[in-house]
């Protein structure tokens, strides 16, 4: 708490964007120093926990519980990771997570694309009704669907199966909505020309619409990847078997395994869960951000 | 595109031609229907099965005296709702939900705006800062919760060491009543403030430079410019953020599950968490469905306000 308060006090004072080079030089220098201090404080508050996690995952238990706090591990040991691997089948869980994430995100994008194409480019009398069905689904929170969906999945015998984790979340209301917004801005003449040349809907979708929509597809795909990877509540309810369990669920399993919390081991598992998303984020930041801010506001 | 059969030239030998044409049109309409069903059908069917069907079923379940996994259910009308409203736990659950929502929403808006103002300045290192600030938002809530439990550990955690360094002692975060909730709120803010900052940053970059120049010409200082020009222009962004952060705050689950499991003594049990506990731990599925319906109504009201506002004030990108 103590560290976060600083930014609240300092930040609003230097409002607006940079002024043209001003007269009051000494004052400006003072202001800049404050700015940098605030900026550094903010960076520290946001990054130190993550650095701390990485360092702790390589510490031996003696170092973790040494009372004058120790920043760096004596030697970067993999023992915690080995212990994670012997406590839970983390390889299997990682594989489950990777597979379900890729399948889930891929299918979500596919379903969203085809649905949005139909909603924009195919003329049928009940098109508006179909659109309203999609849009209204955005307003229904997943909490209210949990219990009925759970009983359905259980009655299908889908508990502890991949399809049980995957299928209920596949329908893409958000993706469909973003794709639709984007498709309506596409140059219609290109599609009309394609139609003249005898291209059917399927061909028009994949040869013309999809190539023209790559940035939106990338953004929706990335958001879906992040959401699928991090999803917890539903996979936790549907699986209690380590063969089909995903990483976040396995992580809580590890927590309850030992009565005493073994922080080194827990941090090693936490690193395994967080690293893929951190890497994706660092590499594809711009795309991800454009997707997350789309549907937000412009002035 | 529609039937324009009656062109003068076509009229004379039109009889066979026009029926042919109508048949072609019918075929085309059928083809369109077929394509629509093929392309939009799967997605819409999934929505109907896994979103709309459970929505209706949930209302029905909320009228049942029924335990999860049991085959016996008794229709009891609105009794689950009456039970929820008269339950001795309800004031605490709603109090916790309200405190959690107000502090996380207010905190993330204020801190997020501050961070956005900072990141909007042309200073060295803001690219890194932007990345670092936003990174926690894409991480698993369970993992984030676990990491912060370690930091909050009263004996071996980073925070207790820092507190000791400035002469304070660490509270028993996990096991004492106000501290557990405070702990979760802090972590929630850490995870979500980057998102708010990012949206505000997009809004700030939409404030035209000539407005700043005009204000400067009129002799307005930076603080004055902020309060009288920048902040009002950020109104729609703030409203959008207000609604979306309320919705995500009311629906948050992972952090509470990872860090406190709703305890100690239910002091971190929000309405969302209560639904999970009642439905899947206590097994009172009917009661949990009633609580879920109440949460749905709250979310629906908030969303309705948003939609009404968005129509007028806000444009999609």
XYZ file of N, CA and C in Angstrom, chain B residues 104-228:
375
model
N -12.065 -1.150 -5.306
C -11.313 -1.550 -6.501
C -11.634 -0.644 -7.686
N -12.887 -0.259 -7.824
C -13.255 0.604 -8.951
C -12.669 2.003 -8.741
N -12.919 2.587 -7.559
C -12.391 3.917 -7.279
C -10.873 3.937 -7.351
N -10.257 2.951 -6.700
C -8.796 2.895 -6.678
C -8.196 2.745 -8.056
N -8.760 1.841 -8.859
C -8.138 1.636 -10.166
C -8.373 2.835 -11.081
N -9.505 3.543 -10.911
C -9.727 4.728 -11.747
C -8.742 5.835 -11.377
N -8.580 6.095 -10.072
C -7.691 7.188 -9.648
C -6.229 6.859 -9.987
N -5.798 5.668 -9.573
C -4.417 5.286 -9.851
C -4.170 5.159 -11.357
N -5.151 4.617 -12.065
C -5.008 4.440 -13.505
C -4.884 5.772 -14.224
N -5.692 6.749 -13.805
C -5.617 8.066 -14.423
C -4.261 8.710 -14.119
N -3.815 8.587 -12.873
C -2.510 9.128 -12.510
C -1.402 8.512 -13.355
N -1.461 7.213 -13.479
C -0.454 6.497 -14.256
C -0.513 6.919 -15.725
N -1.728 7.090 -16.234
C -1.875 7.480 -17.638
C -1.299 8.870 -17.876
N -1.544 9.793 -16.936
C -0.992 11.150 -17.077
C 0.532 11.089 -17.097
N 1.071 10.235 -16.238
C 2.515 10.076 -16.155
C 3.054 9.489 -17.457
N 2.372 8.476 -17.962
C 2.859 7.785 -19.159
C 2.610 8.598 -20.419
N 1.780 9.622 -20.314
C 1.496 10.462 -21.473
C 2.586 11.508 -21.691
N 3.421 11.716 -20.686
C 4.507 12.687 -20.822
C 5.592 12.097 -21.696
N 6.248 12.980 -22.426
C 7.323 12.486 -23.280
C 8.592 12.383 -22.443
N 8.674 11.358 -21.612
C 9.878 11.215 -20.812
C 10.521 9.875 -21.087
N 11.809 9.821 -20.778
C 12.580 8.616 -21.034
C 12.044 7.455 -20.186
N 11.866 6.327 -20.805
C 11.490 5.136 -20.041
C 10.000 4.891 -19.987
N 9.208 5.725 -20.668
C 7.765 5.519 -20.526
C 7.292 4.284 -21.288
N 8.053 3.901 -22.333
C 7.697 2.681 -23.053
C 7.796 1.468 -22.145
N 8.926 1.404 -21.424
C 9.129 0.301 -20.483
C 8.057 0.343 -19.411
N 7.801 1.548 -18.902
C 6.817 1.693 -17.825
C 5.451 1.208 -18.283
N 5.101 1.554 -19.529
C 3.807 1.158 -20.055
C 3.704 -0.373 -20.102
N 4.766 -0.993 -20.602
C 4.786 -2.453 -20.686
C 4.670 -3.084 -19.301
N 5.502 -2.569 -18.384
C 5.532 -3.136 -17.039
C 4.179 -2.968 -16.345
N 3.563 -1.796 -16.540
C 2.292 -1.521 -15.860
C 1.187 -2.430 -16.364
N 1.239 -2.746 -17.636
C 0.138 -3.499 -18.225
C 0.304 -5.002 -18.071
N 1.555 -5.462 -17.906
C 1.838 -6.906 -17.888
C 0.967 -7.711 -16.912
N 0.773 -7.249 -15.663
C 0.001 -8.087 -14.730
C -1.406 -8.400 -15.219
N -1.945 -7.522 -16.059
C -3.321 -7.704 -16.508
C -3.494 -8.991 -17.319
N -2.440 -9.427 -18.004
C -2.585 -10.618 -18.848
C -2.231 -11.903 -18.102
N -1.917 -11.805 -16.816
C -1.487 -12.993 -16.088
C -2.667 -13.687 -15.408
N -2.497 -14.976 -15.175
C -3.513 -15.786 -14.497
C -3.793 -15.237 -13.105
N -5.070 -15.062 -12.790
C -5.449 -14.562 -11.466
C -4.981 -15.497 -10.355
N -5.033 -16.793 -10.619
C -4.579 -17.772 -9.636
C -3.088 -17.588 -9.367
N -2.305 -17.454 -10.442
C -0.853 -17.295 -10.271
C -0.536 -15.999 -9.545
N -1.235 -14.922 -9.937
C -1.014 -13.634 -9.281
C -1.355 -13.724 -7.793
N -2.455 -14.394 -7.481
C -2.850 -14.559 -6.091
C -1.786 -15.304 -5.292
N -1.273 -16.363 -5.891
C -0.246 -17.171 -5.236
C 1.008 -16.347 -4.969
N 1.436 -15.620 -5.999
C 2.640 -14.793 -5.879
C 2.493 -13.793 -4.735
N 1.329 -13.154 -4.665
C 1.147 -12.130 -3.641
C 0.948 -12.716 -2.252
N 0.437 -13.948 -2.184
C 0.367 -14.601 -0.877
C 1.769 -14.711 -0.300
N 2.706 -15.048 -1.166
C 4.094 -15.165 -0.727
C 4.620 -13.804 -0.269
N 4.308 -12.764 -1.042
C 4.776 -11.421 -0.666
C 4.151 -10.978 0.653
N 2.898 -11.371 0.894
C 2.210 -10.961 2.123
C 2.520 -11.863 3.315
N 3.220 -12.962 3.084
C 3.520 -13.890 4.181
C 4.074 -13.116 5.386
N 3.370 -13.216 6.537
C 3.727 -12.347 7.669
C 5.140 -12.586 8.197
N 5.698 -13.775 7.931
C 7.029 -14.013 8.489
C 8.138 -13.937 7.440
N 7.894 -14.529 6.256
C 8.977 -14.618 5.283
C 8.717 -13.775 4.045
N 7.668 -12.988 4.068
C 7.310 -12.249 2.869
C 8.108 -10.966 2.705
N 8.118 -10.501 1.465
C 8.804 -9.259 1.116
C 8.207 -8.084 1.879
N 6.883 -8.072 1.976
C 6.200 -6.931 2.575
C 6.494 -6.811 4.068
N 6.506 -7.939 4.766
C 6.761 -7.860 6.205
C 8.177 -7.324 6.453
N 9.106 -7.693 5.571
C 10.462 -7.180 5.699
C 10.492 -5.665 5.482
N 9.760 -5.224 4.458
C 9.702 -3.787 4.178
C 9.063 -3.044 5.346
N 7.985 -3.607 5.879
C 7.296 -2.960 6.992
C 8.213 -2.882 8.217
N 8.949 -3.970 8.457
C 9.874 -3.987 9.580
C 10.947 -2.915 9.392
N 11.387 -2.749 8.157
C 12.452 -1.781 7.871
C 12.021 -0.362 8.239
N 10.721 -0.073 8.132
C 10.279 1.267 8.533
C 9.629 1.231 9.914
N 9.917 0.181 10.670
C 9.522 0.142 12.072
C 8.100 -0.294 12.339
N 7.440 -0.895 11.354
C 6.088 -1.396 11.582
C 6.130 -2.915 11.639
N 5.096 -3.498 12.217
C 5.039 -4.952 12.188
C 3.950 -5.368 11.213
N 4.151 -6.508 10.627
C 3.198 -6.962 9.615
C 1.935 -7.493 10.271
N 0.748 -7.081 9.773
C -0.479 -7.694 10.284
C -0.577 -9.146 9.809
N -1.395 -9.926 10.492
C -1.638 -11.309 10.050
C -2.626 -11.264 8.894
N -2.081 -11.032 7.692
C -2.931 -10.771 6.530
C -3.951 -11.870 6.279
N -3.520 -13.146 6.401
C -4.402 -14.241 5.976
C -5.557 -14.469 6.950
N -5.323 -14.205 8.222
C -6.253 -14.734 9.217
C -7.020 -13.690 10.006
N -6.760 -12.393 9.774
C -7.532 -11.413 10.543
C -8.451 -10.634 9.625
N -9.586 -10.234 10.220
C -10.724 -9.844 9.394
C -10.529 -8.680 8.432
N -10.187 -7.457 8.842
C -10.187 -6.489 7.740
C -8.986 -6.688 6.812
N -7.910 -7.258 7.337
C -6.656 -7.305 6.566
C -6.747 -8.225 5.357
N -7.480 -9.335 5.487
C -7.580 -10.266 4.358
C -8.227 -9.575 3.163
N -9.298 -8.813 3.433
C -9.986 -8.114 2.345
C -9.086 -7.016 1.765
N -8.390 -6.292 2.665
C -7.476 -5.247 2.200
C -6.396 -5.845 1.301
N -5.894 -7.000 1.701
C -4.865 -7.681 0.921
C -5.358 -7.973 -0.499
N -6.576 -8.515 -0.595
C -7.106 -8.857 -1.922
C -7.345 -7.598 -2.754
N -7.812 -6.543 -2.101
C -8.051 -5.293 -2.834
C -6.742 -4.752 -3.408
N -5.682 -4.788 -2.598
C -4.381 -4.304 -3.081
C -3.929 -5.099 -4.304
N -4.057 -6.416 -4.218
C -3.603 -7.249 -5.337
C -4.469 -7.017 -6.568
N -5.770 -6.868 -6.337
C -6.673 -6.594 -7.456
C -6.258 -5.305 -8.164
N -5.948 -4.282 -7.377
C -5.535 -3.010 -7.968
C -4.235 -3.187 -8.754
N -3.297 -3.913 -8.175
C -2.018 -4.139 -8.855
C -2.244 -4.786 -10.210
N -3.169 -5.751 -10.257
C -3.391 -6.491 -11.489
C -4.151 -5.661 -12.532
N -5.063 -4.791 -12.082
C -5.971 -4.149 -13.032
C -5.655 -2.702 -13.387
N -4.754 -2.075 -12.625
C -4.546 -0.646 -12.832
C -3.950 -0.365 -14.219
N -3.161 -1.292 -14.734
C -2.542 -1.104 -16.046
C -3.575 -1.013 -17.159
N -4.632 -1.792 -17.047
C -5.687 -1.760 -18.060
C -6.368 -0.396 -18.069
N -6.712 0.084 -16.868
C -7.364 1.389 -16.770
C -6.446 2.473 -17.333
N -5.152 2.401 -16.968
C -4.194 3.398 -17.440
C -4.130 3.389 -18.964
N -4.174 2.207 -19.525
C -4.069 2.079 -20.978
C -5.245 2.739 -21.687
N -6.442 2.496 -21.169
C -7.635 3.082 -21.793
C -7.610 4.605 -21.621
N -7.209 5.059 -20.419
C -7.107 6.501 -20.204
C -6.064 7.121 -21.130
N -4.981 6.390 -21.343
C -3.914 6.885 -22.212
C -4.457 7.111 -23.618
N -5.251 6.134 -24.096
C -5.869 6.288 -25.413
C -6.759 7.527 -25.426
N -7.490 7.756 -24.334
C -8.353 8.931 -24.235
C -7.550 10.222 -24.222
N -6.449 10.225 -23.452
C -5.616 11.431 -23.347
C -5.021 11.805 -24.696
N -4.672 10.780 -25.473
C -4.067 11.078 -26.767
C -5.097 11.604 -27.751
N -6.378 11.455 -27.390
C -7.417 12.017 -28.228
C -7.731 13.472 -27.899
N -7.121 14.007 -26.816
C -7.347 15.413 -26.480
C -6.508 16.271 -27.420
N -7.158 17.115 -28.235
C -6.406 17.866 -29.248
C -5.416 18.858 -28.623
N -4.271 18.988 -29.291
C -3.211 19.864 -28.785
C -3.669 21.318 -28.774
N -4.506 21.739 -29.735
C -4.879 23.165 -29.777
C -5.669 23.573 -28.536
N -6.360 22.593 -27.910
C -7.070 22.931 -26.673
C -6.068 23.300 -25.579
N -4.979 22.535 -25.520
C -3.929 22.851 -24.548
C -3.356 24.225 -24.842
N -3.083 24.466 -26.139
C -2.491 25.754 -26.535
C -3.428 26.908 -26.194
N -4.704 26.711 -26.508
C -5.677 27.773 -26.236
C -5.746 28.067 -24.742
N -5.746 26.988 -23.947
C -5.798 27.177 -22.502
C -4.566 27.911 -22.008
N -3.403 27.547 -22.582
C -2.162 28.203 -22.178
C -2.209 29.676 -22.535
N -2.768 29.993 -23.722
C -2.902 31.400 -24.153
C -3.786 32.177 -23.183
N -4.837 31.524 -22.731
C -5.734 32.186 -21.782
C -5.137 32.267 -20.389
N -3.941 31.756 -20.233
C -3.254 31.879 -18.962
C -3.597 30.815 -17.950
N -4.184 29.717 -18.408
C -4.505 28.638 -17.474
C -3.255 27.818 -17.179
N -3.033 27.522 -15.926
C -1.897 26.683 -15.552
C -2.207 25.236 -15.866
N -1.202 24.399 -15.614
C -1.381 22.987 -15.953
C -2.483 22.343 -15.121
N -2.515 22.688 -13.830
C -3.527 22.097 -12.962
C -4.917 22.520 -13.416
N -5.034 23.824 -13.712
C -6.312 24.372 -14.157
C -6.747 23.708 -15.463
N -5.798 23.570 -16.404
C -6.105 22.934 -17.681
C -6.609 21.516 -17.460
N -5.960 20.824 -16.526
C -6.369 19.450 -16.260
C -7.814 19.379 -15.772
N -8.116 20.212 -14.748
C -9.456 20.122 -14.156
C -10.542 20.641 -15.088
N -10.242 21.722 -15.846
C -11.322 22.332 -16.628
C -11.404 21.819 -18.062
